[in-house]
Short mmCIF file of C-alpha atoms in Angstrom, two decimals:
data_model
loop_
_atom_site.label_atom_id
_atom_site.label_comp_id
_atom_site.label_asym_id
_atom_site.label_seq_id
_atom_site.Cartn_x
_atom_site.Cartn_y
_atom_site.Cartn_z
CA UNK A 1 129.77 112.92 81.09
CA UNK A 2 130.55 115.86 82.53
CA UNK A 3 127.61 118.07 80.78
CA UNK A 4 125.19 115.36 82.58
CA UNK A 5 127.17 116.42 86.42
CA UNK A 6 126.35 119.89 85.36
CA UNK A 7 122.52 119.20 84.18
CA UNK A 8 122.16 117.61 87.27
CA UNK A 9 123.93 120.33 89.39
CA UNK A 10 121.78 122.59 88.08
CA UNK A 11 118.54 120.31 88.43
CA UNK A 12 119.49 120.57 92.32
CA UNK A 13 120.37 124.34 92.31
CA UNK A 14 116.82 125.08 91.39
CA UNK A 15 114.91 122.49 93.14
CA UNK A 16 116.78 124.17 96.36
CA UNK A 17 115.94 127.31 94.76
CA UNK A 18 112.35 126.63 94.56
CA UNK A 19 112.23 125.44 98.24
CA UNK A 20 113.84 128.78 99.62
CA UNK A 21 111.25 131.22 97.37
CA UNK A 22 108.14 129.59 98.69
CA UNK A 23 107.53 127.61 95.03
CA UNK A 24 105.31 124.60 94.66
CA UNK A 25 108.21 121.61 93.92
CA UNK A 26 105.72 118.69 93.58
CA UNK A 27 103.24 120.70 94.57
CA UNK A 28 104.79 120.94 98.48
CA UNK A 29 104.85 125.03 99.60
CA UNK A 30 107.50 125.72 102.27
CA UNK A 31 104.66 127.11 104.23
CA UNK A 32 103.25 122.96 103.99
CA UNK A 33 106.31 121.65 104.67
CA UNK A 34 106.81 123.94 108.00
CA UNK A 35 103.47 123.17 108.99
CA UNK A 36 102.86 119.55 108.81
CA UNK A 37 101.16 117.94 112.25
CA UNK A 38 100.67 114.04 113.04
CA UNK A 39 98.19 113.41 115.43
CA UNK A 40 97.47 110.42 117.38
CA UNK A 41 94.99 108.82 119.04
CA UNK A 42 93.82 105.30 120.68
CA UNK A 43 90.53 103.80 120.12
CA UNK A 44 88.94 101.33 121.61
CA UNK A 45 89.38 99.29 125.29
CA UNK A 46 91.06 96.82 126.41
CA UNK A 47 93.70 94.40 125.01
CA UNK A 48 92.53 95.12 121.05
CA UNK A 49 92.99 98.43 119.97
CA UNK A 50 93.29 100.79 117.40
CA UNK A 51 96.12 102.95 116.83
CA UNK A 52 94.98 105.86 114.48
CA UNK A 53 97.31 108.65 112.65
CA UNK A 54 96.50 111.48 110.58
CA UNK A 55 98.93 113.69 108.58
CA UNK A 56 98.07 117.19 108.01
CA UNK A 57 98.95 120.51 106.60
CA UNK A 58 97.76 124.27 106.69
CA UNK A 59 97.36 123.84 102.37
CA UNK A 60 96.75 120.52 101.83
CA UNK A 61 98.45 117.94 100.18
CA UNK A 62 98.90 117.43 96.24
CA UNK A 63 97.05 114.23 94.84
CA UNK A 64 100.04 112.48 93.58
CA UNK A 65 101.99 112.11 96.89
CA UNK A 66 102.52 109.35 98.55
CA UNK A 67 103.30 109.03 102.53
CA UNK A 68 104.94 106.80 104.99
CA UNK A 69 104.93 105.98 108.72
CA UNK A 70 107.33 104.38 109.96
CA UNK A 71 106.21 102.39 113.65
CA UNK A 72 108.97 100.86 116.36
CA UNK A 73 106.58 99.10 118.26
CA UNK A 74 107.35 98.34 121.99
CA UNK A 75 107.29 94.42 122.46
CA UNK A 76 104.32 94.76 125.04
CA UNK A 77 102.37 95.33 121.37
CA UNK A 78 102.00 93.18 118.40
CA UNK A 79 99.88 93.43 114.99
CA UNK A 80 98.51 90.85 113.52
CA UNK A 81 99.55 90.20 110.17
CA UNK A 82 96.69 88.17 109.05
CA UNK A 83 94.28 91.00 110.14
CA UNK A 84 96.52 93.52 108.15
CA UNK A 85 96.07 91.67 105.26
CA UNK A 86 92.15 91.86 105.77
CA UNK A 87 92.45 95.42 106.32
CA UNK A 88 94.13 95.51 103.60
CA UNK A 89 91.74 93.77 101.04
CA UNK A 90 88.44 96.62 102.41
CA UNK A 91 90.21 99.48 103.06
CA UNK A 92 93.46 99.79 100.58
CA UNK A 93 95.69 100.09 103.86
CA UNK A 94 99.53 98.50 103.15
CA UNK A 95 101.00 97.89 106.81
CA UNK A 96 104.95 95.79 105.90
CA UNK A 97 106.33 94.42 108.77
CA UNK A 98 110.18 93.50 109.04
CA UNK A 99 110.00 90.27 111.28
CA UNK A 100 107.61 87.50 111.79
CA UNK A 101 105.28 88.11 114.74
CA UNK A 102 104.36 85.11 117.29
CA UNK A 103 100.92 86.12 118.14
CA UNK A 104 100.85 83.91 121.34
CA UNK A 105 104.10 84.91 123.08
CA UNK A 106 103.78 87.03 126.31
CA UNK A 107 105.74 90.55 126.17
CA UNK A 108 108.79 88.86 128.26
CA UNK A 109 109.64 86.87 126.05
CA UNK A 110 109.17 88.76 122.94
CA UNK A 111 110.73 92.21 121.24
CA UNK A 112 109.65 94.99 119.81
CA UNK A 113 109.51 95.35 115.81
CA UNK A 114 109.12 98.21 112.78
CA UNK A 115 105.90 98.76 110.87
CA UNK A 116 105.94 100.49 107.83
CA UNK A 117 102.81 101.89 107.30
CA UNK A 118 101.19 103.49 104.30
CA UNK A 119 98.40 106.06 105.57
CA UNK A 120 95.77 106.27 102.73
CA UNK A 121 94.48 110.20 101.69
CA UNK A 122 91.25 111.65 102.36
CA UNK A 123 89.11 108.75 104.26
CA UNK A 124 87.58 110.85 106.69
CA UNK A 125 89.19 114.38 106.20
CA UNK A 126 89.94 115.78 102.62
CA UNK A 127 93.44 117.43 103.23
CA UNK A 128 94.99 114.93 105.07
CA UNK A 129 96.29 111.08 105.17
CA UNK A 130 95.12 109.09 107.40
CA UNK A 131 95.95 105.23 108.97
CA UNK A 132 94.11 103.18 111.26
CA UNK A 133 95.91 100.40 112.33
CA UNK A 134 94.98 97.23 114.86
CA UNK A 135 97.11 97.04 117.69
CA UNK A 136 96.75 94.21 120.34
CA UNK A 137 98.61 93.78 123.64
CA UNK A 138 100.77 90.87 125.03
CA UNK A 139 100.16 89.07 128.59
CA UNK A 140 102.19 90.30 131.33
CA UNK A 141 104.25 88.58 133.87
CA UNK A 142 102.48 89.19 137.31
CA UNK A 143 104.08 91.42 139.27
CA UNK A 144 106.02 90.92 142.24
CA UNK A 145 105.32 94.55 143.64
CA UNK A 146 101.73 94.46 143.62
CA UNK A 147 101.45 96.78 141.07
CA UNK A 148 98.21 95.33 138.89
CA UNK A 149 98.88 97.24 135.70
CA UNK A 150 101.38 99.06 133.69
CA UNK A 151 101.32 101.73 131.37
CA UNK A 152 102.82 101.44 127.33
CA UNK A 153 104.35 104.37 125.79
CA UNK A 154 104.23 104.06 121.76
CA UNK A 155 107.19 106.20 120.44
CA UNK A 156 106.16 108.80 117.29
CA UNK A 157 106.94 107.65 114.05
CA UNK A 158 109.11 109.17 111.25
CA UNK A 159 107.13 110.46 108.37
CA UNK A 160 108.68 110.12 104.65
CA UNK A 161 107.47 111.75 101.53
CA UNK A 162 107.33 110.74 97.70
CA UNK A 163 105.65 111.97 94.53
CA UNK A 164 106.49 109.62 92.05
CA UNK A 165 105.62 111.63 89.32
CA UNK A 166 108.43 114.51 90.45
CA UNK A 167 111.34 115.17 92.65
CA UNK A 168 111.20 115.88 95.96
CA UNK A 169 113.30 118.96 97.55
CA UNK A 170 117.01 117.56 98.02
CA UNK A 171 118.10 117.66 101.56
CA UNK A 172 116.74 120.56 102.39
CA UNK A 173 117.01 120.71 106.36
CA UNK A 174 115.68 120.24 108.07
CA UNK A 175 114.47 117.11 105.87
CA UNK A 176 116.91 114.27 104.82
CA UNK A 177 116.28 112.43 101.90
CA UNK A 178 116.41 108.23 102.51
CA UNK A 179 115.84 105.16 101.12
CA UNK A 180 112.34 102.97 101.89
CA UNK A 181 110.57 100.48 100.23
CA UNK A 182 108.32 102.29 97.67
CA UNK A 183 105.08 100.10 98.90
CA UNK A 184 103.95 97.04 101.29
CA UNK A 185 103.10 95.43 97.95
CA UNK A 186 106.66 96.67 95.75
CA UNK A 187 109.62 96.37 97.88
CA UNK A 188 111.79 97.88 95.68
CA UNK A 189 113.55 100.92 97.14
CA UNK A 190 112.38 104.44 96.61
CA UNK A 191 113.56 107.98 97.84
CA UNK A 192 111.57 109.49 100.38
CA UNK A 193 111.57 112.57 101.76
CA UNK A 194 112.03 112.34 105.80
CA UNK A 195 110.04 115.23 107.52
CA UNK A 196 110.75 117.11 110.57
CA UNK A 197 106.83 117.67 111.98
CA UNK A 198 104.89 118.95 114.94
CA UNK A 199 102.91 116.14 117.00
CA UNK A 200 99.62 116.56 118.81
CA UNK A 201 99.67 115.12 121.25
CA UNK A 202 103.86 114.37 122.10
CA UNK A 203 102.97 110.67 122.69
CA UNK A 204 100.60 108.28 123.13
CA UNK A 205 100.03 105.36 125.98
CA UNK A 206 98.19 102.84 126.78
CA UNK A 207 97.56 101.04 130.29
CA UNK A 208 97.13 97.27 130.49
CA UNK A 209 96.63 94.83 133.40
CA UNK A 210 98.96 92.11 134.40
CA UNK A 211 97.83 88.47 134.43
CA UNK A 212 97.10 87.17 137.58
#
């Protein structure tokens, strides 16, 4: 027993070790790590929108890592989960949500929710993961003010890490490591590796117009 605490001490010393002289653990580089960007943008008008992230860094990403978003959405937004499961079945795209969603309620009488979302690598850039992900808004209640619109902040998501095939750095800070399920489809847990990242832009927002 004790010979296996001091394999696995020593497993951890040189993982850590690895991180602080700029090795390749799974393939990651400090200098990827330090340098990883999300970026954001909305497509589309209206109420029916698209919510698209990518995931870069400077070197690129190795092939066998896997990456997670994960979404609160406000409760002026919802996603529809039969269209995830459509997106799903031509793209590859696993979106798990962690409550039901009533796709009829109005945003006062609903609440926001998590998305886990699993970006897919190299769609439309090779060294980076990428998500597109439907996003509709709810009806308003009119305002008493006489204001005829308001505008929806989404809040940035954490980003995890995994390579299944090795171990990720071990709480190396500024990253944690934490527990997520390992895919929409396998909801068994998995360690990921949460990551401290730069975002272009800070936020994103969206303006929508009250029902009259």
């Amino acid at each position: 027993m004790k010979g296996g605490i001091f394999c696995t001490l020593i497993l951890k010393l040189a993982l850590i070790y690895a991180v602080l002289a700029g090795k390749e653990p799974c393939g990651l580089t400090t200098q990827c790590l330090e340098s990883i960007t999300v970026s954001r943008e909305l497509r589309k008008e209206g109420f029916h929108r698209e919510l698209v992230t990518s995931v870069q860094c400077v070197s690129g990403f190795p092939d066998t890592l896997h990456t997670l978003l994960i979404e609160q959405m406000p409760r002026e937004i919802y996603m529809d989960p039969y269209q995830l499961a459509s997106e799903e079945q031509e793209t590859g795209l696993q979106v798990l949500l962690d409550s039901d969603i009533d796709l009829e309620a109005p945003a006062y009488v609903s609440s926001g929710f998590s998305a886990l979302v699993y970006p897919l690598q190299g769609l439309s850039c090779s060294r980076c993961f990428q998500a597109t992900v439907p996003i509709h808004c709810r009806y308003q209640r009119p305002s008493g003010s006489g204001d005829r619109g308001e505008l929806i902040h989404i809040q940035s998501p954490k980003l995890l890490l995994r390579a299944p095939s090795c171990q990720l750095p071990l709480d190396f800070p500024p990253q944690i490591v934490t527990d997520a399920p390992c895919s929409a489809l396998n909801h068994s847990m998995c360690s990921w590796l949460e990551i401290h990242y730069k975002q272009v832009p800070h936020s994103v927002s969206l303006a929508i117009n009250f029902a009259l």
